[in-house]
């Protein structure tokens, strides 16, 4: 979303543009520039989110995984960046900035137009998540995988394929580079612990399961 003060600035500029057009239909289109930009941005930008911290968060376990059969992967920002199969230049990585969206003043008009910039802003009520994000375009490109496991088409192998109906992409990653440790949920069973350990060993990923 666009912070409110930036939205006000954008709308002010758009009101000036409205005067360029004599017909109401195009004026209406100009009035919806901000909303359309946000809608398009949510379709076009996809993000992969990590929680920063030396220790696990019980709140994160409770909110996202549950206490029985979840796992947390421990890594570093450098390992995450090095592990991804990046095949084009539109990739961004950084910490999320948690702000009061009604009062935040530091997003300029130019940045307000950029969906990938807005992807690193979030309401301060979520600050406990302490996120690092990797954001990219919702393109199936060389290095991406099809969700159903099917091989890439010739069109996918040769370029960047975008579909507004796709809810996300699967990006190839070198797991042996990415994964430094796997931690099972606090209430996990011995059976689940052994299963995770077996999966990691069978995949030849040299990281401990704790």
PDB file of C-alpha atoms in Angstrom:
ATOM      1  CA  UNK A   1       0.000   0.000   0.000  1.00  0.00           C
ATOM      2  CA  UNK A   2       0.974   3.643  -0.395  1.00  0.00           C
ATOM      3  CA  UNK A   3       1.558   5.664   2.801  1.00  0.00           C
ATOM      4  CA  UNK A   4      -1.191   8.236   3.276  1.00  0.00           C
ATOM      5  CA  UNK A   5       0.975  11.355   2.982  1.00  0.00           C
ATOM      6  CA  UNK A   6       2.560  10.052  -0.220  1.00  0.00           C
ATOM      7  CA  UNK A   7      -0.902   9.143  -1.514  1.00  0.00           C
ATOM      8  CA  UNK A   8      -2.057  12.736  -0.875  1.00  0.00           C
ATOM      9  CA  UNK A   9       0.884  14.105  -2.871  1.00  0.00           C
ATOM     10  CA  UNK A  10       0.233  11.701  -5.735  1.00  0.00           C
ATOM     11  CA  UNK A  11      -3.466  12.578  -5.823  1.00  0.00           C
ATOM     12  CA  UNK A  12      -2.612  16.296  -5.887  1.00  0.00           C
ATOM     13  CA  UNK A  13      -0.446  15.793  -8.961  1.00  0.00           C
ATOM     14  CA  UNK A  14      -3.106  13.663 -10.611  1.00  0.00           C
ATOM     15  CA  UNK A  15      -5.723  16.391 -10.160  1.00  0.00           C
ATOM     16  CA  UNK A  16      -3.538  18.633 -12.284  1.00  0.00           C
ATOM     17  CA  UNK A  17      -3.332  15.921 -14.960  1.00  0.00           C
ATOM     18  CA  UNK A  18      -7.135  15.613 -14.939  1.00  0.00           C
ATOM     19  CA  UNK A  19      -7.365  19.078 -16.431  1.00  0.00           C
ATOM     20  CA  UNK A  20      -5.609  17.866 -19.568  1.00  0.00           C
ATOM     21  CA  UNK A  21      -8.660  15.809 -20.579  1.00  0.00           C
ATOM     22  CA  UNK A  22     -12.102  17.144 -21.561  1.00  0.00           C
ATOM     23  CA  UNK A  23     -14.053  13.896 -21.102  1.00  0.00           C
ATOM     24  CA  UNK A  24     -15.148  12.406 -17.778  1.00  0.00           C
ATOM     25  CA  UNK A  25     -14.062   8.849 -18.633  1.00  0.00           C
ATOM     26  CA  UNK A  26     -10.387   9.755 -18.866  1.00  0.00           C
ATOM     27  CA  UNK A  27     -10.647  11.992 -15.819  1.00  0.00           C
ATOM     28  CA  UNK A  28     -11.951   8.987 -13.870  1.00  0.00           C
ATOM     29  CA  UNK A  29      -9.000   6.910 -15.073  1.00  0.00           C
ATOM     30  CA  UNK A  30      -6.578   9.551 -13.793  1.00  0.00           C
ATOM     31  CA  UNK A  31      -8.368   9.658 -10.414  1.00  0.00           C
ATOM     32  CA  UNK A  32      -7.739   5.921 -10.008  1.00  0.00           C
ATOM     33  CA  UNK A  33      -4.018   5.996 -10.880  1.00  0.00           C
ATOM     34  CA  UNK A  34      -2.933   5.285  -7.281  1.00  0.00           C
ATOM     35  CA  UNK A  35      -5.412   2.449  -6.715  1.00  0.00           C
ATOM     36  CA  UNK A  36      -4.634   0.806 -10.066  1.00  0.00           C
ATOM     37  CA  UNK A  37      -0.904   1.091  -9.350  1.00  0.00           C
ATOM     38  CA  UNK A  38      -1.423  -0.693  -6.013  1.00  0.00           C
ATOM     39  CA  UNK A  39      -3.576  -3.410  -7.591  1.00  0.00           C
ATOM     40  CA  UNK A  40      -1.063  -3.980 -10.383  1.00  0.00           C
ATOM     41  CA  UNK A  41       1.803  -3.977  -7.898  1.00  0.00           C
ATOM     42  CA  UNK A  42       0.222  -6.745  -5.839  1.00  0.00           C
ATOM     43  CA  UNK A  43      -0.037  -8.864  -8.990  1.00  0.00           C
ATOM     44  CA  UNK A  44       3.404  -8.040 -10.352  1.00  0.00           C
ATOM     45  CA  UNK A  45       5.633  -8.191  -7.240  1.00  0.00           C
ATOM     46  CA  UNK A  46       6.195 -11.386  -5.270  1.00  0.00           C
ATOM     47  CA  UNK A  47       8.110 -11.553  -2.001  1.00  0.00           C
ATOM     48  CA  UNK A  48       9.885 -14.199   0.052  1.00  0.00           C
ATOM     49  CA  UNK A  49       9.925 -13.309   3.745  1.00  0.00           C
ATOM     50  CA  UNK A  50      12.283 -14.273   6.578  1.00  0.00           C
ATOM     51  CA  UNK A  51      12.323 -13.369  10.257  1.00  0.00           C
ATOM     52  CA  UNK A  52      15.594 -11.848  11.501  1.00  0.00           C
ATOM     53  CA  UNK A  53      16.858 -12.959  14.906  1.00  0.00           C
ATOM     54  CA  UNK A  54      19.399 -15.085  16.698  1.00  0.00           C
ATOM     55  CA  UNK A  55      16.611 -17.023  18.382  1.00  0.00           C
ATOM     56  CA  UNK A  56      13.244 -18.386  17.325  1.00  0.00           C
ATOM     57  CA  UNK A  57      10.090 -16.463  18.184  1.00  0.00           C
ATOM     58  CA  UNK A  58       7.280 -18.301  19.942  1.00  0.00           C
ATOM     59  CA  UNK A  59       4.841 -15.784  18.428  1.00  0.00           C
ATOM     60  CA  UNK A  60       6.028 -16.689  14.923  1.00  0.00           C
ATOM     61  CA  UNK A  61       5.592 -20.406  15.668  1.00  0.00           C
ATOM     62  CA  UNK A  62       2.074 -19.728  16.964  1.00  0.00           C
ATOM     63  CA  UNK A  63       1.013 -17.414  14.134  1.00  0.00           C
ATOM     64  CA  UNK A  64       2.433 -19.235  11.121  1.00  0.00           C
ATOM     65  CA  UNK A  65       3.371 -22.823  11.819  1.00  0.00           C
ATOM     66  CA  UNK A  66       1.841 -24.400  14.878  1.00  0.00           C
ATOM     67  CA  UNK A  67       3.587 -26.237  17.660  1.00  0.00           C
ATOM     68  CA  UNK A  68       3.701 -29.808  16.355  1.00  0.00           C
ATOM     69  CA  UNK A  69       4.996 -30.422  12.849  1.00  0.00           C
ATOM     70  CA  UNK A  70       6.514 -27.172  11.591  1.00  0.00           C
ATOM     71  CA  UNK A  71      10.151 -26.433  10.887  1.00  0.00           C
ATOM     72  CA  UNK A  72      12.210 -23.272  10.759  1.00  0.00           C
ATOM     73  CA  UNK A  73      15.164 -22.978   8.390  1.00  0.00           C
ATOM     74  CA  UNK A  74      18.102 -20.971   9.675  1.00  0.00           C
ATOM     75  CA  UNK A  75      20.286 -19.150   7.162  1.00  0.00           C
ATOM     76  CA  UNK A  76      22.045 -15.836   6.597  1.00  0.00           C
ATOM     77  CA  UNK A  77      21.252 -12.992   4.220  1.00  0.00           C
ATOM     78  CA  UNK A  78      24.422 -13.788   2.268  1.00  0.00           C
ATOM     79  CA  UNK A  79      23.547 -17.483   1.950  1.00  0.00           C
ATOM     80  CA  UNK A  80      20.008 -16.598   0.860  1.00  0.00           C
ATOM     81  CA  UNK A  81      21.295 -14.276  -1.860  1.00  0.00           C
ATOM     82  CA  UNK A  82      23.907 -16.789  -3.037  1.00  0.00           C
ATOM     83  CA  UNK A  83      21.471 -19.704  -3.125  1.00  0.00           C
ATOM     84  CA  UNK A  84      18.814 -18.228  -5.431  1.00  0.00           C
ATOM     85  CA  UNK A  85      18.790 -19.049  -9.142  1.00  0.00           C
ATOM     86  CA  UNK A  86      18.469 -15.441 -10.307  1.00  0.00           C
ATOM     87  CA  UNK A  87      17.941 -15.115 -14.063  1.00  0.00           C
ATOM     88  CA  UNK A  88      17.145 -11.421 -14.563  1.00  0.00           C
ATOM     89  CA  UNK A  89      17.989  -8.086 -12.960  1.00  0.00           C
ATOM     90  CA  UNK A  90      14.713  -7.227 -11.208  1.00  0.00           C
ATOM     91  CA  UNK A  91      15.550  -8.577  -7.757  1.00  0.00           C
ATOM     92  CA  UNK A  92      15.596  -6.605  -4.507  1.00  0.00           C
ATOM     93  CA  UNK A  93      16.573  -7.637  -0.987  1.00  0.00           C
ATOM     94  CA  UNK A  94      16.393  -5.736   2.293  1.00  0.00           C
ATOM     95  CA  UNK A  95      14.868  -5.302   5.718  1.00  0.00           C
ATOM     96  CA  UNK A  96      11.224  -4.342   6.017  1.00  0.00           C
ATOM     97  CA  UNK A  97      10.625  -0.851   7.397  1.00  0.00           C
ATOM     98  CA  UNK A  98       7.748  -0.863   9.912  1.00  0.00           C
ATOM     99  CA  UNK A  99       6.037   2.528   9.970  1.00  0.00           C
ATOM    100  CA  UNK A 100       2.877   4.369  10.883  1.00  0.00           C
ATOM    101  CA  UNK A 101       1.301   4.334   7.424  1.00  0.00           C
ATOM    102  CA  UNK A 102      -0.856   7.372   8.270  1.00  0.00           C
ATOM    103  CA  UNK A 103       2.096   9.571   9.300  1.00  0.00           C
ATOM    104  CA  UNK A 104       5.112   8.237   7.380  1.00  0.00           C
ATOM    105  CA  UNK A 105       6.754  11.138   5.521  1.00  0.00           C
ATOM    106  CA  UNK A 106       9.880   9.639   3.970  1.00  0.00           C
ATOM    107  CA  UNK A 107       8.491   8.055   0.788  1.00  0.00           C
ATOM    108  CA  UNK A 108       8.842  10.511  -2.082  1.00  0.00           C
ATOM    109  CA  UNK A 109       6.350  10.686  -4.940  1.00  0.00           C
ATOM    110  CA  UNK A 110       8.694   8.831  -7.298  1.00  0.00           C
ATOM    111  CA  UNK A 111       9.134   5.990  -4.797  1.00  0.00           C
ATOM    112  CA  UNK A 112       5.382   5.927  -4.205  1.00  0.00           C
ATOM    113  CA  UNK A 113       4.921   4.904  -7.845  1.00  0.00           C
ATOM    114  CA  UNK A 114       7.301   1.927  -7.406  1.00  0.00           C
ATOM    115  CA  UNK A 115       5.597  -1.270  -6.211  1.00  0.00           C
ATOM    116  CA  UNK A 116       8.900  -2.939  -5.313  1.00  0.00           C
ATOM    117  CA  UNK A 117       9.691  -0.005  -2.965  1.00  0.00           C
ATOM    118  CA  UNK A 118       6.320  -0.332  -1.275  1.00  0.00           C
ATOM    119  CA  UNK A 119       6.993  -4.053  -0.773  1.00  0.00           C
ATOM    120  CA  UNK A 120       9.519  -3.122   1.921  1.00  0.00           C
ATOM    121  CA  UNK A 121       7.072  -0.977   3.933  1.00  0.00           C
ATOM    122  CA  UNK A 122       4.666  -2.486   6.430  1.00  0.00           C
ATOM    123  CA  UNK A 123       2.426  -1.269   9.230  1.00  0.00           C
ATOM    124  CA  UNK A 124       4.237  -0.908  12.555  1.00  0.00           C
ATOM    125  CA  UNK A 125       1.743  -3.273  14.205  1.00  0.00           C
ATOM    126  CA  UNK A 126       3.669  -6.127  12.518  1.00  0.00           C
ATOM    127  CA  UNK A 127       7.083  -4.985  13.781  1.00  0.00           C
ATOM    128  CA  UNK A 128       7.562  -8.103  15.926  1.00  0.00           C
ATOM    129  CA  UNK A 129       7.983 -10.126  12.708  1.00  0.00           C
ATOM    130  CA  UNK A 130      11.291  -8.301  12.011  1.00  0.00           C
ATOM    131  CA  UNK A 131      11.391  -9.321   8.355  1.00  0.00           C
ATOM    132  CA  UNK A 132      14.011  -9.545   5.686  1.00  0.00           C
ATOM    133  CA  UNK A 133      12.433  -9.794   2.235  1.00  0.00           C
ATOM    134  CA  UNK A 134      13.520 -10.815  -1.217  1.00  0.00           C
ATOM    135  CA  UNK A 135      11.219  -9.322  -3.850  1.00  0.00           C
ATOM    136  CA  UNK A 136      11.101  -9.912  -7.585  1.00  0.00           C
ATOM    137  CA  UNK A 137       8.748  -9.770 -10.542  1.00  0.00           C
ATOM    138  CA  UNK A 138       6.030 -12.389 -10.960  1.00  0.00           C
ATOM    139  CA  UNK A 139       7.714 -13.755 -14.075  1.00  0.00           C
ATOM    140  CA  UNK A 140       8.345 -17.390 -14.866  1.00  0.00           C
ATOM    141  CA  UNK A 141      11.896 -17.217 -16.117  1.00  0.00           C
ATOM    142  CA  UNK A 142      14.859 -19.552 -16.496  1.00  0.00           C
ATOM    143  CA  UNK A 143      15.576 -20.688 -12.937  1.00  0.00           C
ATOM    144  CA  UNK A 144      11.881 -20.838 -11.995  1.00  0.00           C
ATOM    145  CA  UNK A 145       9.903 -24.027 -11.515  1.00  0.00           C
ATOM    146  CA  UNK A 146       6.306 -24.766 -12.459  1.00  0.00           C
ATOM    147  CA  UNK A 147       4.139 -25.389  -9.374  1.00  0.00           C
ATOM    148  CA  UNK A 148       2.819 -28.679 -10.766  1.00  0.00           C
ATOM    149  CA  UNK A 149       6.331 -30.024 -11.351  1.00  0.00           C
ATOM    150  CA  UNK A 150       6.033 -29.930 -15.129  1.00  0.00           C
ATOM    151  CA  UNK A 151       9.104 -28.938 -17.150  1.00  0.00           C
ATOM    152  CA  UNK A 152       9.355 -25.407 -18.471  1.00  0.00           C
ATOM    153  CA  UNK A 153       7.884 -24.709 -21.872  1.00  0.00           C
ATOM    154  CA  UNK A 154      10.027 -23.433 -24.729  1.00  0.00           C
ATOM    155  CA  UNK A 155       8.503 -19.985 -24.181  1.00  0.00           C
ATOM    156  CA  UNK A 156       9.504 -20.056 -20.502  1.00  0.00           C
ATOM    157  CA  UNK A 157      13.028 -21.155 -21.307  1.00  0.00           C
ATOM    158  CA  UNK A 158      13.499 -18.384 -23.832  1.00  0.00           C
ATOM    159  CA  UNK A 159      12.254 -15.384 -21.885  1.00  0.00           C
ATOM    160  CA  UNK A 160      10.089 -13.908 -19.135  1.00  0.00           C
ATOM    161  CA  UNK A 161       6.484 -15.112 -18.919  1.00  0.00           C
ATOM    162  CA  UNK A 162       3.993 -13.103 -16.862  1.00  0.00           C
ATOM    163  CA  UNK A 163       0.479 -14.108 -15.898  1.00  0.00           C
ATOM    164  CA  UNK A 164      -1.679 -11.848 -13.696  1.00  0.00           C
ATOM    165  CA  UNK A 165      -3.550 -14.914 -12.405  1.00  0.00           C
ATOM    166  CA  UNK A 166      -0.435 -16.556 -10.933  1.00  0.00           C
ATOM    167  CA  UNK A 167      -0.344 -16.195  -7.153  1.00  0.00           C
ATOM    168  CA  UNK A 168       3.422 -16.605  -6.982  1.00  0.00           C
ATOM    169  CA  UNK A 169       6.425 -18.324  -8.494  1.00  0.00           C
ATOM    170  CA  UNK A 170       8.706 -21.150  -7.443  1.00  0.00           C
ATOM    171  CA  UNK A 171      12.328 -20.065  -7.701  1.00  0.00           C
ATOM    172  CA  UNK A 172      15.108 -22.618  -7.791  1.00  0.00           C
ATOM    173  CA  UNK A 173      17.502 -22.471  -4.849  1.00  0.00           C
ATOM    174  CA  UNK A 174      20.677 -24.356  -3.968  1.00  0.00           C
ATOM    175  CA  UNK A 175      19.540 -25.779  -0.647  1.00  0.00           C
ATOM    176  CA  UNK A 176      23.004 -26.843   0.459  1.00  0.00           C
ATOM    177  CA  UNK A 177      24.021 -23.167   0.233  1.00  0.00           C
ATOM    178  CA  UNK A 178      20.826 -21.805   1.782  1.00  0.00           C
ATOM    179  CA  UNK A 179      20.221 -24.074   4.762  1.00  0.00           C
ATOM    180  CA  UNK A 180      22.546 -23.773   7.743  1.00  0.00           C
ATOM    181  CA  UNK A 181      20.262 -25.419  10.293  1.00  0.00           C
ATOM    182  CA  UNK A 182      16.749 -26.829  10.556  1.00  0.00           C
ATOM    183  CA  UNK A 183      14.862 -26.441  13.801  1.00  0.00           C
ATOM    184  CA  UNK A 184      11.747 -28.456  14.503  1.00  0.00           C
ATOM    185  CA  UNK A 185       8.777 -26.906  16.291  1.00  0.00           C
ATOM    186  CA  UNK A 186       8.888 -26.765  20.100  1.00  0.00           C
ATOM    187  CA  UNK A 187       6.219 -29.456  20.532  1.00  0.00           C
ATOM    188  CA  UNK A 188       7.319 -31.779  17.734  1.00  0.00           C
ATOM    189  CA  UNK A 189       7.188 -35.544  18.152  1.00  0.00           C
ATOM    190  CA  UNK A 190      10.172 -37.862  17.943  1.00  0.00           C
ATOM    191  CA  UNK A 191       8.631 -39.363  14.787  1.00  0.00           C
ATOM    192  CA  UNK A 192       8.517 -35.963  13.088  1.00  0.00           C
ATOM    193  CA  UNK A 193      12.026 -35.102  14.231  1.00  0.00           C
ATOM    194  CA  UNK A 194      13.344 -38.336  12.710  1.00  0.00           C
ATOM    195  CA  UNK A 195      11.406 -37.738   9.473  1.00  0.00           C
ATOM    196  CA  UNK A 196      12.926 -34.282   8.993  1.00  0.00           C
ATOM    197  CA  UNK A 197      16.378 -35.630   9.740  1.00  0.00           C
ATOM    198  CA  UNK A 198      15.889 -38.400   7.153  1.00  0.00           C
ATOM    199  CA  UNK A 199      14.696 -35.951   4.489  1.00  0.00           C
ATOM    200  CA  UNK A 200      17.688 -33.682   5.036  1.00  0.00           C
ATOM    201  CA  UNK A 201      20.172 -36.564   4.837  1.00  0.00           C
ATOM    202  CA  UNK A 202      18.525 -38.048   1.722  1.00  0.00           C
ATOM    203  CA  UNK A 203      18.724 -34.639   0.031  1.00  0.00           C
ATOM    204  CA  UNK A 204      22.451 -34.428   0.851  1.00  0.00           C
ATOM    205  CA  UNK A 205      22.049 -31.108   2.640  1.00  0.00           C
ATOM    206  CA  UNK A 206      24.886 -30.782   5.157  1.00  0.00           C
ATOM    207  CA  UNK A 207      22.985 -29.044   7.955  1.00  0.00           C
ATOM    208  CA  UNK A 208      21.961 -30.232  11.430  1.00  0.00           C
ATOM    209  CA  UNK A 209      18.374 -30.814  12.549  1.00  0.00           C
ATOM    210  CA  UNK A 210      17.893 -29.601  16.117  1.00  0.00           C
TER     211      UNK A 210
END
